[in-house]
JSON list of C-alpha atoms in Angstrom, two decimals:
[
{"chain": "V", "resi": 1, "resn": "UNK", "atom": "CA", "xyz": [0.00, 0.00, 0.00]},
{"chain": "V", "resi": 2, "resn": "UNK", "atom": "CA", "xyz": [1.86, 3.17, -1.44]},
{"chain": "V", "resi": 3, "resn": "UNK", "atom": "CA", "xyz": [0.63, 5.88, 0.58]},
{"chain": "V", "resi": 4, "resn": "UNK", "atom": "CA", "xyz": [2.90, 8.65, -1.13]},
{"chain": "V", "resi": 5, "resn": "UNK", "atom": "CA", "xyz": [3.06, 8.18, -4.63]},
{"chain": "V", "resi": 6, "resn": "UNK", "atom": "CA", "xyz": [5.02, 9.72, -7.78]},
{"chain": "V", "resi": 7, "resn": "UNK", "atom": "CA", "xyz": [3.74, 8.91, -10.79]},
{"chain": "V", "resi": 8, "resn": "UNK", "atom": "CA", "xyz": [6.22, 10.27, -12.94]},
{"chain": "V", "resi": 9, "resn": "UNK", "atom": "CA", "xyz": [9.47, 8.10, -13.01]},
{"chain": "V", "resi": 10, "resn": "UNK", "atom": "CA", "xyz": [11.32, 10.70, -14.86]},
{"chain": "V", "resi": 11, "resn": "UNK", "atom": "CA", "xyz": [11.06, 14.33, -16.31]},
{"chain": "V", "resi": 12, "resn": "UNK", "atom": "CA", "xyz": [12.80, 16.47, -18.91]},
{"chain": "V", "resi": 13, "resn": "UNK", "atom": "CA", "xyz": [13.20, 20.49, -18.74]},
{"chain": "V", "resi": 14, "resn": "UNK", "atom": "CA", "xyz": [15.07, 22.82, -20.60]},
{"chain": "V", "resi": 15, "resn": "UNK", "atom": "CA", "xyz": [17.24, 25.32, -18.92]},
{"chain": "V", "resi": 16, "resn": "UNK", "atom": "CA", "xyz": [15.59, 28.02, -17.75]},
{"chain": "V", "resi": 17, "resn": "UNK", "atom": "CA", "xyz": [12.32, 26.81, -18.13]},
{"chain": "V", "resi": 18, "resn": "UNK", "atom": "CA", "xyz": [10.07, 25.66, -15.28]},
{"chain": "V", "resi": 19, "resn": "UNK", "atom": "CA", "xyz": [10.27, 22.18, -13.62]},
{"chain": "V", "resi": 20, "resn": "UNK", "atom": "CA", "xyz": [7.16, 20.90, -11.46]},
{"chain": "V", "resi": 21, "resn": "UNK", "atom": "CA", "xyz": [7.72, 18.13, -9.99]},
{"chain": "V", "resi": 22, "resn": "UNK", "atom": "CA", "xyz": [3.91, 15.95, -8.39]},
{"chain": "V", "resi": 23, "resn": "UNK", "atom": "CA", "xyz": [3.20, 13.68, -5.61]},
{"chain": "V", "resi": 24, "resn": "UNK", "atom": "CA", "xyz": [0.28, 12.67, -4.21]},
{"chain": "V", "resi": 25, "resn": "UNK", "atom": "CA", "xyz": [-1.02, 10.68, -0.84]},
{"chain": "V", "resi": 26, "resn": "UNK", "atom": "CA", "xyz": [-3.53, 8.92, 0.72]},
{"chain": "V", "resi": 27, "resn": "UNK", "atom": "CA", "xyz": [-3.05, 9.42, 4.26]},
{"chain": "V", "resi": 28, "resn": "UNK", "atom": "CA", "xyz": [-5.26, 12.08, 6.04]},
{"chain": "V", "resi": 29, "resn": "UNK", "atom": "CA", "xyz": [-3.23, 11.99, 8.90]},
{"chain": "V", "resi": 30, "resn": "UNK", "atom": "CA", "xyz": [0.07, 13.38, 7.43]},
{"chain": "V", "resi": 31, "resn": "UNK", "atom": "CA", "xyz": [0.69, 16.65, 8.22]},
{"chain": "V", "resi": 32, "resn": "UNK", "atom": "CA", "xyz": [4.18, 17.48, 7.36]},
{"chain": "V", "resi": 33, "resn": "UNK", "atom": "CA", "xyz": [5.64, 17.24, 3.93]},
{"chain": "V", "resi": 34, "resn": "UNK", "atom": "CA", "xyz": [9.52, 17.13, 2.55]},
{"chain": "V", "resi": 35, "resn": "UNK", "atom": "CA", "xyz": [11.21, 17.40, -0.80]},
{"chain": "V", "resi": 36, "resn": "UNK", "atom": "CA", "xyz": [14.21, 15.88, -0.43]},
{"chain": "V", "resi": 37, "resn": "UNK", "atom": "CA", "xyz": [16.74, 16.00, -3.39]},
{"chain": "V", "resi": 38, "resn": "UNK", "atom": "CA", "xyz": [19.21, 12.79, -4.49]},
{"chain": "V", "resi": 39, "resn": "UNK", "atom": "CA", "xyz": [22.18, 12.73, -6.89]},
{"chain": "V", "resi": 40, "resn": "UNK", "atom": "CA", "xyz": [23.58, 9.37, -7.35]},
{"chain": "V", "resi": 41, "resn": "UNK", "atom": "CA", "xyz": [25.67, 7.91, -4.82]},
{"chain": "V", "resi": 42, "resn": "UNK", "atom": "CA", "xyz": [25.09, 10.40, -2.54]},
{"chain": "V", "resi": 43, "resn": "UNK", "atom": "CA", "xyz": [22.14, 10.61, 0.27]},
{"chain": "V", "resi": 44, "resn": "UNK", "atom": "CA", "xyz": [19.04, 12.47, -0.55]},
{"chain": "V", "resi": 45, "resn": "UNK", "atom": "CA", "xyz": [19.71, 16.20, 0.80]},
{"chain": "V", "resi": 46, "resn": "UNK", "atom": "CA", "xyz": [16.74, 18.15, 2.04]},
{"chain": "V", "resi": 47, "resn": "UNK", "atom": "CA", "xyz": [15.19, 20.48, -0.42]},
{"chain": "V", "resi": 48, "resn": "UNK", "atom": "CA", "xyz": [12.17, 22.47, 1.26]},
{"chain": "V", "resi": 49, "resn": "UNK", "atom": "CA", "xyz": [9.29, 21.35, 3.89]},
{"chain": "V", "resi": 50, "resn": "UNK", "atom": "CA", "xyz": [5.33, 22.96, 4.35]},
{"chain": "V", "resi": 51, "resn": "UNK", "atom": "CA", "xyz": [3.27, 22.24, 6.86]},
{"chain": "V", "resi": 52, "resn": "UNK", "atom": "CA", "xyz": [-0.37, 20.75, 6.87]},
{"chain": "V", "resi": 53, "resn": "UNK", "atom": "CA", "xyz": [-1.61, 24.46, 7.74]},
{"chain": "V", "resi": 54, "resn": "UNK", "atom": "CA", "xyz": [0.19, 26.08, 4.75]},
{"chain": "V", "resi": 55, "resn": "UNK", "atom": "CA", "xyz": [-0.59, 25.59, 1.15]},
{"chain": "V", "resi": 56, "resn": "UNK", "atom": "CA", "xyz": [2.62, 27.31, -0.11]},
{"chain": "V", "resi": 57, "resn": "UNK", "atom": "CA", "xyz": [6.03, 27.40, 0.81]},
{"chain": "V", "resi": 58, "resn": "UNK", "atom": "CA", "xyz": [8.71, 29.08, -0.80]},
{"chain": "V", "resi": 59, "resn": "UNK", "atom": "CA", "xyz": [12.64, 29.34, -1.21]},
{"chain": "V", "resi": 60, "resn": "UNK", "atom": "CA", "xyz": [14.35, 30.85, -3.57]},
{"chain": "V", "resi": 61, "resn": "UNK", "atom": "CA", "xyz": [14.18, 29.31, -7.26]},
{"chain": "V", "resi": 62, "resn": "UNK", "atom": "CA", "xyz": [12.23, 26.26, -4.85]},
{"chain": "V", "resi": 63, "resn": "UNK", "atom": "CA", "xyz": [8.25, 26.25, -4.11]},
{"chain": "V", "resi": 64, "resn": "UNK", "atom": "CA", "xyz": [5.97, 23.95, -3.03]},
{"chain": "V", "resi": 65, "resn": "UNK", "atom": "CA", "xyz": [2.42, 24.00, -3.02]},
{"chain": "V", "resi": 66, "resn": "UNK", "atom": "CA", "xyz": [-0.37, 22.04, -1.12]},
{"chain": "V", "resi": 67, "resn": "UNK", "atom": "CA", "xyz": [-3.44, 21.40, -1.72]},
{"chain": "V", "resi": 68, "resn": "UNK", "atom": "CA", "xyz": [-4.87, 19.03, 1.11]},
{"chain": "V", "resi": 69, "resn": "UNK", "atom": "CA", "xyz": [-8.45, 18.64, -0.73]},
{"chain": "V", "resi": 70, "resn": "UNK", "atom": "CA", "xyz": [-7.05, 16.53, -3.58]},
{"chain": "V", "resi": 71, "resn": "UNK", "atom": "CA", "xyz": [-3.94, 15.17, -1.49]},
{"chain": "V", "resi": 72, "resn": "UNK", "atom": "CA", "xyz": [-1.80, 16.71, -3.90]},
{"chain": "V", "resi": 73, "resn": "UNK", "atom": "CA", "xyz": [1.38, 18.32, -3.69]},
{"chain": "V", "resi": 74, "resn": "UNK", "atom": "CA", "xyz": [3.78, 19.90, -5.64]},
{"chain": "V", "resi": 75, "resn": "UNK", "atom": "CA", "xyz": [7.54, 21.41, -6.13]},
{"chain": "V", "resi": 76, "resn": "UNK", "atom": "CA", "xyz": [8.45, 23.85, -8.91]},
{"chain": "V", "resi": 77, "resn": "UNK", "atom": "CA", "xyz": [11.76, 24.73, -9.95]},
{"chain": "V", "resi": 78, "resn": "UNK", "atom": "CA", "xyz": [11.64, 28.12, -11.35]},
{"chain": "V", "resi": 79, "resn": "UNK", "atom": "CA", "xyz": [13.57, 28.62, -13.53]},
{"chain": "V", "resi": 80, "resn": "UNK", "atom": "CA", "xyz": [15.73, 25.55, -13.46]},
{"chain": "V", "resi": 81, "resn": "UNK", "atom": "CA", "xyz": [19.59, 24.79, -13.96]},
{"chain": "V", "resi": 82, "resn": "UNK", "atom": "CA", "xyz": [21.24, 21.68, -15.29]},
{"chain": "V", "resi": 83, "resn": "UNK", "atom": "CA", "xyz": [22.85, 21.08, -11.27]},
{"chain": "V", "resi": 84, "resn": "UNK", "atom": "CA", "xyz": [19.44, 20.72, -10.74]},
{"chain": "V", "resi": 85, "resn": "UNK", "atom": "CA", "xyz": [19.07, 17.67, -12.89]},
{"chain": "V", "resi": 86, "resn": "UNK", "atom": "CA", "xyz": [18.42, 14.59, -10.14]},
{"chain": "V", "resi": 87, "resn": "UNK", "atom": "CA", "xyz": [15.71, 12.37, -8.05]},
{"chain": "V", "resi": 88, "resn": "UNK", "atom": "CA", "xyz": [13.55, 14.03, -6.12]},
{"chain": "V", "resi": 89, "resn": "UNK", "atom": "CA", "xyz": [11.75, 12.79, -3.60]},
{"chain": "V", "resi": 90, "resn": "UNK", "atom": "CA", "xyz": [8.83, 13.84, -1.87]},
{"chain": "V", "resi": 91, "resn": "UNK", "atom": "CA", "xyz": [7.98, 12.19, 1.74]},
{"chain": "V", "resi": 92, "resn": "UNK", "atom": "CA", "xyz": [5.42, 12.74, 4.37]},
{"chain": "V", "resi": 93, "resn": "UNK", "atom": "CA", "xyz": [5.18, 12.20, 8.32]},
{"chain": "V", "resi": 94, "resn": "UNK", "atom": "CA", "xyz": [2.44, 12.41, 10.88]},
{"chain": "V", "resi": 95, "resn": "UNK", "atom": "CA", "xyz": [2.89, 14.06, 14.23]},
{"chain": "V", "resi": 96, "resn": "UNK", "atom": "CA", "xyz": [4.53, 17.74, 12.75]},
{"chain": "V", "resi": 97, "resn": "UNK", "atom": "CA", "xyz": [8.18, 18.31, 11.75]},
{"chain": "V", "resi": 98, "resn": "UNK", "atom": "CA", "xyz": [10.21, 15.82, 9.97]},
{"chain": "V", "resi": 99, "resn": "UNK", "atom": "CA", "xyz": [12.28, 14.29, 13.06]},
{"chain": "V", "resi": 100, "resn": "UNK", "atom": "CA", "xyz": [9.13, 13.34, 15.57]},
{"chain": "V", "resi": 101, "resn": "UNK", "atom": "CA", "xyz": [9.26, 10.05, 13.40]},
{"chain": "V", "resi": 102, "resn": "UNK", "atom": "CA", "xyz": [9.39, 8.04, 10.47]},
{"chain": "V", "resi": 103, "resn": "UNK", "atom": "CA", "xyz": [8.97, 9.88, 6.78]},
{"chain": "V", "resi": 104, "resn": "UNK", "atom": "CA", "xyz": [6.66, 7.96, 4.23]},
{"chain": "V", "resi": 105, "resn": "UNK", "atom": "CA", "xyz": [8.65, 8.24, 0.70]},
{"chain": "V", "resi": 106, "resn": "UNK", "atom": "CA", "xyz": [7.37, 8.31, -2.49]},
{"chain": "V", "resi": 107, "resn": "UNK", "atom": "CA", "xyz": [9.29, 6.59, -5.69]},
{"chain": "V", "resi": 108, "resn": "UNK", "atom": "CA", "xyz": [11.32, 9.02, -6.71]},
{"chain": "V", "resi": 109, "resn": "UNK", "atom": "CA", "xyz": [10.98, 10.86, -9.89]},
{"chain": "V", "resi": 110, "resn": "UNK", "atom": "CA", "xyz": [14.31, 11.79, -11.87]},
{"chain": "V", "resi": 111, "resn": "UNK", "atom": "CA", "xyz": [14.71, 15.42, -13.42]},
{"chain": "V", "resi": 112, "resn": "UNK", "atom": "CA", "xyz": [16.60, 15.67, -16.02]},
{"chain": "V", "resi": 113, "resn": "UNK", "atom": "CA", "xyz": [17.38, 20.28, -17.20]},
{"chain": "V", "resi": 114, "resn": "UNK", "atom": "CA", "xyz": [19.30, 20.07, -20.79]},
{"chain": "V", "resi": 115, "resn": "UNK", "atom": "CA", "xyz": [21.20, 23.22, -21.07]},
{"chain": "M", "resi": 1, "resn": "UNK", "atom": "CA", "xyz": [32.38, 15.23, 11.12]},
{"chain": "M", "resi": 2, "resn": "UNK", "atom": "CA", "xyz": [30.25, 17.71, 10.21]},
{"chain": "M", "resi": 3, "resn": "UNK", "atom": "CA", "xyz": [27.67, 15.41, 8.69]},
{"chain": "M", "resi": 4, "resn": "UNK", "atom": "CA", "xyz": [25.80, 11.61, 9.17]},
{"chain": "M", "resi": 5, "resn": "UNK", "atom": "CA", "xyz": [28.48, 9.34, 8.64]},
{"chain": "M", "resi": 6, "resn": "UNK", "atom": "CA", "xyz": [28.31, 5.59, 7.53]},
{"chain": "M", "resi": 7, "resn": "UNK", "atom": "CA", "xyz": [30.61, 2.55, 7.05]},
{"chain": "M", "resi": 8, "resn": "UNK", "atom": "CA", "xyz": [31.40, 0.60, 5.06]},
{"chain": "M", "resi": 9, "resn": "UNK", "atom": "CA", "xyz": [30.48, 2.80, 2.05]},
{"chain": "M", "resi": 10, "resn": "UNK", "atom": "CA", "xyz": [29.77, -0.77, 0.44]},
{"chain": "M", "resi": 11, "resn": "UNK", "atom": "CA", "xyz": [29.74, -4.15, 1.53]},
{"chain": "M", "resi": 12, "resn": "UNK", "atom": "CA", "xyz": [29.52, -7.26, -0.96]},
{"chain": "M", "resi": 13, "resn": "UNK", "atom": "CA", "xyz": [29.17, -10.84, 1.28]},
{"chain": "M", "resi": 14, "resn": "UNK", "atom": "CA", "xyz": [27.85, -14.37, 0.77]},
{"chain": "M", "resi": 15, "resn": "UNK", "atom": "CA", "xyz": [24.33, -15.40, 1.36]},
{"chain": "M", "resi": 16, "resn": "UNK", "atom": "CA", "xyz": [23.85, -16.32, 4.88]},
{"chain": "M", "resi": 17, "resn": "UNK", "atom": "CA", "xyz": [26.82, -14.40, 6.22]},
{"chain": "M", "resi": 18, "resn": "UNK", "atom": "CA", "xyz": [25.49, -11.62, 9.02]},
{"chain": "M", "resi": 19, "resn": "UNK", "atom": "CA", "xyz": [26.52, -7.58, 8.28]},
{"chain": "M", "resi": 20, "resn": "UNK", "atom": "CA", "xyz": [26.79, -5.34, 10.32]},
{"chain": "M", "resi": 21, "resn": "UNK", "atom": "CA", "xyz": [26.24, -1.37, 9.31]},
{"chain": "M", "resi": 22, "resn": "UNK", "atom": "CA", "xyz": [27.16, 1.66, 11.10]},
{"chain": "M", "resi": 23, "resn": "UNK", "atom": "CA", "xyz": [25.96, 4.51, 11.64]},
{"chain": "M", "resi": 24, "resn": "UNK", "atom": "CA", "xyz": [27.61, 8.12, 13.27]},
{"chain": "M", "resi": 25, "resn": "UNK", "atom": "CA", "xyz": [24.88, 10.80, 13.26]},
{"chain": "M", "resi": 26, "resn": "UNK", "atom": "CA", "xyz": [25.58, 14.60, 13.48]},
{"chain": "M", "resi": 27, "resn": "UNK", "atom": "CA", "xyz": [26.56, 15.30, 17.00]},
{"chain": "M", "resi": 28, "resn": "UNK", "atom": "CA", "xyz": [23.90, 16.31, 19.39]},
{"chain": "M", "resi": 29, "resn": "UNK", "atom": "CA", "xyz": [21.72, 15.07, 16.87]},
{"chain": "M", "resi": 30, "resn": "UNK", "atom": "CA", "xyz": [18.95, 13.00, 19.66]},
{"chain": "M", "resi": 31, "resn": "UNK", "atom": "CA", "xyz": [16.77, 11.33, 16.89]},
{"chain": "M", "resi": 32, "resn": "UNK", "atom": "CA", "xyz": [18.11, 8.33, 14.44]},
{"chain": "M", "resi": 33, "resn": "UNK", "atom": "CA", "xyz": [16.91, 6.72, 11.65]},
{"chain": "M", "resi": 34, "resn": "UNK", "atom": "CA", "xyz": [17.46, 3.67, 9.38]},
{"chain": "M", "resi": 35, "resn": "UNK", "atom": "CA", "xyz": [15.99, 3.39, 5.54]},
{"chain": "M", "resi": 36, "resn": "UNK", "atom": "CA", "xyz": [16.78, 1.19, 3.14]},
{"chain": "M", "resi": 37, "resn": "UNK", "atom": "CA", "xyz": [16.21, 1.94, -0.75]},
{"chain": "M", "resi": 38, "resn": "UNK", "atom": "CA", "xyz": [16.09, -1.32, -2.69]},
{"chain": "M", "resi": 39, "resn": "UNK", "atom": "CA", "xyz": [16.73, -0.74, -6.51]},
{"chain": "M", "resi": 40, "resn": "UNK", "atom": "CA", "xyz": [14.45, 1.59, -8.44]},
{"chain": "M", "resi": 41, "resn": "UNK", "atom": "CA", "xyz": [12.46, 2.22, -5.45]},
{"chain": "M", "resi": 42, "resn": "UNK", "atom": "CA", "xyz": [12.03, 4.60, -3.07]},
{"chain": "M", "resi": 43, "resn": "UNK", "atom": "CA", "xyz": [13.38, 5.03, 0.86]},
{"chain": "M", "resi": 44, "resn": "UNK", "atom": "CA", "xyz": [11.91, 2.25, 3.28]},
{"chain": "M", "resi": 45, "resn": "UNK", "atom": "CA", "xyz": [11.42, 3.19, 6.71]},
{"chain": "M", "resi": 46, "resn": "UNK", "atom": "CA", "xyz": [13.34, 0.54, 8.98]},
{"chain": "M", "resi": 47, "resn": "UNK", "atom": "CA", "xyz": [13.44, 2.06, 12.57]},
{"chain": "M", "resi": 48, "resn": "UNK", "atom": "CA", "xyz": [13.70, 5.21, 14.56]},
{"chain": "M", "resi": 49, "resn": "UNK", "atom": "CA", "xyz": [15.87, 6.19, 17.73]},
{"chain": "M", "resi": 50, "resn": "UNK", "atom": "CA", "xyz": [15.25, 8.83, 20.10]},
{"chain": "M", "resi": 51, "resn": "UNK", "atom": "CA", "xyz": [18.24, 8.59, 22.40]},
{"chain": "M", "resi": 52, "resn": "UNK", "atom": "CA", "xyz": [18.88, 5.14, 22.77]},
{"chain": "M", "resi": 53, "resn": "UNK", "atom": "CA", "xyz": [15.46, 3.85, 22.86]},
{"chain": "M", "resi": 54, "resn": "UNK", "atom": "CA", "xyz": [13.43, 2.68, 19.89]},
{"chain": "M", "resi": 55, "resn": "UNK", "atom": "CA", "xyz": [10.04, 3.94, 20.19]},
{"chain": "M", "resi": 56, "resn": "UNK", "atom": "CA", "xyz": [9.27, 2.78, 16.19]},
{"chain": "M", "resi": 57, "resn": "UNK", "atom": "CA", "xyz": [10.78, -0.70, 14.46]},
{"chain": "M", "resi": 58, "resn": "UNK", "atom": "CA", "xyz": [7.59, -1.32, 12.96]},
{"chain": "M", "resi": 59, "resn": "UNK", "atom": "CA", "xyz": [9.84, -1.03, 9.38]},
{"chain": "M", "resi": 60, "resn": "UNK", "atom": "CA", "xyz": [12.34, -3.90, 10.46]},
{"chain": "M", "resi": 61, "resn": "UNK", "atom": "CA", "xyz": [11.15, -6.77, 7.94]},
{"chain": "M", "resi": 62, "resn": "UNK", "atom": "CA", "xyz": [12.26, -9.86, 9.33]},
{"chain": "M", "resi": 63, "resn": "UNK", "atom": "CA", "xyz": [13.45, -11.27, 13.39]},
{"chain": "M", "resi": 64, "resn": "UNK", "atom": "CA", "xyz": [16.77, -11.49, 10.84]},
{"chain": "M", "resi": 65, "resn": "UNK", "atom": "CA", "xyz": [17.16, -7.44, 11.41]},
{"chain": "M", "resi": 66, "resn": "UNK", "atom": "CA", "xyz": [17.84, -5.78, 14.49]},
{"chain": "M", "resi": 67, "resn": "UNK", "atom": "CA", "xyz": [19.67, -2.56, 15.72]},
{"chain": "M", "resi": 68, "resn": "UNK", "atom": "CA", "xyz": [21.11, -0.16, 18.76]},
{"chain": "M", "resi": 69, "resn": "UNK", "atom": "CA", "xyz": [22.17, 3.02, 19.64]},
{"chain": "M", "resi": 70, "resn": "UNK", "atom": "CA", "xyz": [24.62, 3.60, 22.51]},
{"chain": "M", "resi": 71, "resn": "UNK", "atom": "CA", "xyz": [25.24, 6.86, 24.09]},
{"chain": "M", "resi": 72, "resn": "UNK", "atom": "CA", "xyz": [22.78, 8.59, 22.19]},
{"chain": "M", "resi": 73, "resn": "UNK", "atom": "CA", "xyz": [25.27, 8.23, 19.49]},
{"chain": "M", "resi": 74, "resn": "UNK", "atom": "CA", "xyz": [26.24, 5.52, 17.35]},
{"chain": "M", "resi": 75, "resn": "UNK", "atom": "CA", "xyz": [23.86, 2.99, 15.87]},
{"chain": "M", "resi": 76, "resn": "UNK", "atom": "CA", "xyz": [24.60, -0.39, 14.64]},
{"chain": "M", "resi": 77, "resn": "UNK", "atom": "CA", "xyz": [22.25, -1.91, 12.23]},
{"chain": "M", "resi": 78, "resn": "UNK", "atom": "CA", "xyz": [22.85, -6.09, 12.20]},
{"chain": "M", "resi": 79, "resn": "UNK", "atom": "CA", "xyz": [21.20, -8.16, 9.66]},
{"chain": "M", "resi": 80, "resn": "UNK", "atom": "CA", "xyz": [21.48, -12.19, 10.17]},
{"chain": "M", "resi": 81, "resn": "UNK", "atom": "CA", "xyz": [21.91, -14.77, 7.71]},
{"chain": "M", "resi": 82, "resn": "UNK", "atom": "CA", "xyz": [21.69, -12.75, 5.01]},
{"chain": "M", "resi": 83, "resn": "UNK", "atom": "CA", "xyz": [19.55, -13.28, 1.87]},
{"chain": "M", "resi": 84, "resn": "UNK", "atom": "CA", "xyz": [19.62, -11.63, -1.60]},
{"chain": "M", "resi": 85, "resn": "UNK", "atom": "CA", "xyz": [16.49, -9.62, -1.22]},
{"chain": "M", "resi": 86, "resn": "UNK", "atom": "CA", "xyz": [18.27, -7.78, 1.59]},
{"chain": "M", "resi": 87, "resn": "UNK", "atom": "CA", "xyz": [20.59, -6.36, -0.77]},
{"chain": "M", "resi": 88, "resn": "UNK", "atom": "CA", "xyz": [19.87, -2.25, -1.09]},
{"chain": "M", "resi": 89, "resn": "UNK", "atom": "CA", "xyz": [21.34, 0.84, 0.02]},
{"chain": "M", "resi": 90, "resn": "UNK", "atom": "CA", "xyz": [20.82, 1.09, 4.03]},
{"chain": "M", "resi": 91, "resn": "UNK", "atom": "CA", "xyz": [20.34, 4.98, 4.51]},
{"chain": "M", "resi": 92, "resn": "UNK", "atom": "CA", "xyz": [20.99, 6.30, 7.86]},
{"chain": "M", "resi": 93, "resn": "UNK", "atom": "CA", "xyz": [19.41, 9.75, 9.04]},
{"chain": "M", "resi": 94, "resn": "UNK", "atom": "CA", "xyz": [19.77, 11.99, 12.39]},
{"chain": "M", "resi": 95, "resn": "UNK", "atom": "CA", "xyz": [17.68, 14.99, 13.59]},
{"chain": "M", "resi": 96, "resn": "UNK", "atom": "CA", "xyz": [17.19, 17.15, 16.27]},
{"chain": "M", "resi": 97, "resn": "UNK", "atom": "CA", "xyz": [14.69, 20.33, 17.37]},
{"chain": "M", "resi": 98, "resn": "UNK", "atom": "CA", "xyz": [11.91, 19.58, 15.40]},
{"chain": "M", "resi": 99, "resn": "UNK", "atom": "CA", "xyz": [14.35, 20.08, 12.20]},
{"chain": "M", "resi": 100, "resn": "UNK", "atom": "CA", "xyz": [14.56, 18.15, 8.75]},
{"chain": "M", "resi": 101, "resn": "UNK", "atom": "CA", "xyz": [16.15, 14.42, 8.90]},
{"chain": "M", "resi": 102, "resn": "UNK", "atom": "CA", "xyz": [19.60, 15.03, 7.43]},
{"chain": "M", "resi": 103, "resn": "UNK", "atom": "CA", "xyz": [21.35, 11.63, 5.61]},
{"chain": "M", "resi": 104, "resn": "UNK", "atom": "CA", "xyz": [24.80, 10.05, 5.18]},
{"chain": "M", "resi": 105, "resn": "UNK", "atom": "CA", "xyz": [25.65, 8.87, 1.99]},
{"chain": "M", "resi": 106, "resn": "UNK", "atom": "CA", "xyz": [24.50, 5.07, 2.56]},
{"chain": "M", "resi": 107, "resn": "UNK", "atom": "CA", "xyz": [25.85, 1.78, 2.64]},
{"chain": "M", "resi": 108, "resn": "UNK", "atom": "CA", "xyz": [25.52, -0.45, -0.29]},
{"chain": "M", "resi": 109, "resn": "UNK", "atom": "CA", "xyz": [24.98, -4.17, 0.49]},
{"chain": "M", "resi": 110, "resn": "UNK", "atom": "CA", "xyz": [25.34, -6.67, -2.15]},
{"chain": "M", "resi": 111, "resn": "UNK", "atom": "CA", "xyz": [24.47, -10.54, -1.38]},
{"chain": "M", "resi": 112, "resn": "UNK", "atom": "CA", "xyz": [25.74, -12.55, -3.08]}
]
């Protein structure tokens, strides 16, 4: 039972243009969400959090956006750069901030920004 | 080190053998965390640490996996009798204050 779920395995930008990246959940009782960024070999480094009580959260080139009706979340990358170009994952936890417990993952979805 | 810390960076043994994976988190760091990420998929919770108890193992998949933390510090993650499905990248991940779970770079374990 995937409760966070990315349904795009991979994605392709061009430089400079804008990357959203989706994930969606099933869980009602999550109410913290990460974006956590992976290059290969490497562990995933956080990206940028919101909180169940937010529907937008911003930094820098980095936003994500909530909407807690459909489940749905998302990250755009505005506008993107080819460093940028790696798996994202988006996880979720219940109980608040990210270290109160365990983070539910999604798959992963691979960005790919051609210069 | 400034950062989570994990050794071996990979590990290749023979079905059956037991591993054992370790884990430094940042210092004063009172929360731990064990993933694994099996191939093409995403992270897989394992267990969580505050201090040296572990309120959460509910991810630990088989009696074959168990783990510790001593000190509030290091954390040894000890898989028995190995088998090839338990080959994956073991993730390890500290936190403290209510801030985001920060990761070392993983241990790759290949059975063979």
């Amino acid at each position: 039972d995937q409760q966070v779920k990315q349904n795009s395995p991979s994605l392709s930008v061009q430089e400079g243009r804008i990357s959203i990246l989706n994930c969606d959940y099933t869980n009602s009782m999550f109410d913290y969400f990460l974006w956590y960024k992976k290059y290969p070999a490497e562990g995933p480094t956080f990206l940028i959090s919101i909180s169940s009580i937010k529907d937008k959260n911003e930094d820098g080139r980095f936003t994500v956006f909530l909407n807690k009706s459909a489940k749905h979340l998302s990250l755009h990358i505005v506008p993107s750069q080819p460093g940028d170009s790696a798996v994202y994952f988006c996880a979720a936890s219940v109980g608040g901030s990210g270290n109160t417990g365990k983070l539910i993952f999604g798959q992963g979805t691979t960005l790919q920004v051609k210069p | 080190g400034a950062g989570v810390s994990q050794s071996p960076s990979n590990k290749v043994t023979e079905k059956g053998k037991d591993v054992e994976l370790r884990c430094d988190p940042i210092s004063g760091h009172t929360a731990l965390y064990w993933y694994r990420q099996s191939l093409g998929q995403g992270l897989e919770f394992l267990i969580y640490f505050q201090g040296n108890s572990a309120p959460d193992k509910s991810g630990l998949p088989s009696d074959r996996f168990s783990a510790e933390r001593t000190g509030g510090s290091v954390s040894t993650l000890t898989i028995q009798r190995t088998q090839q499905e338990d080959s994956a990248v073991y993730l390890c991940a500290s936190s403290t204050n209510n801030q985001p779970q920060h990761f070392g770079d993983g241990t790759r374990l290949s059975i063979l």
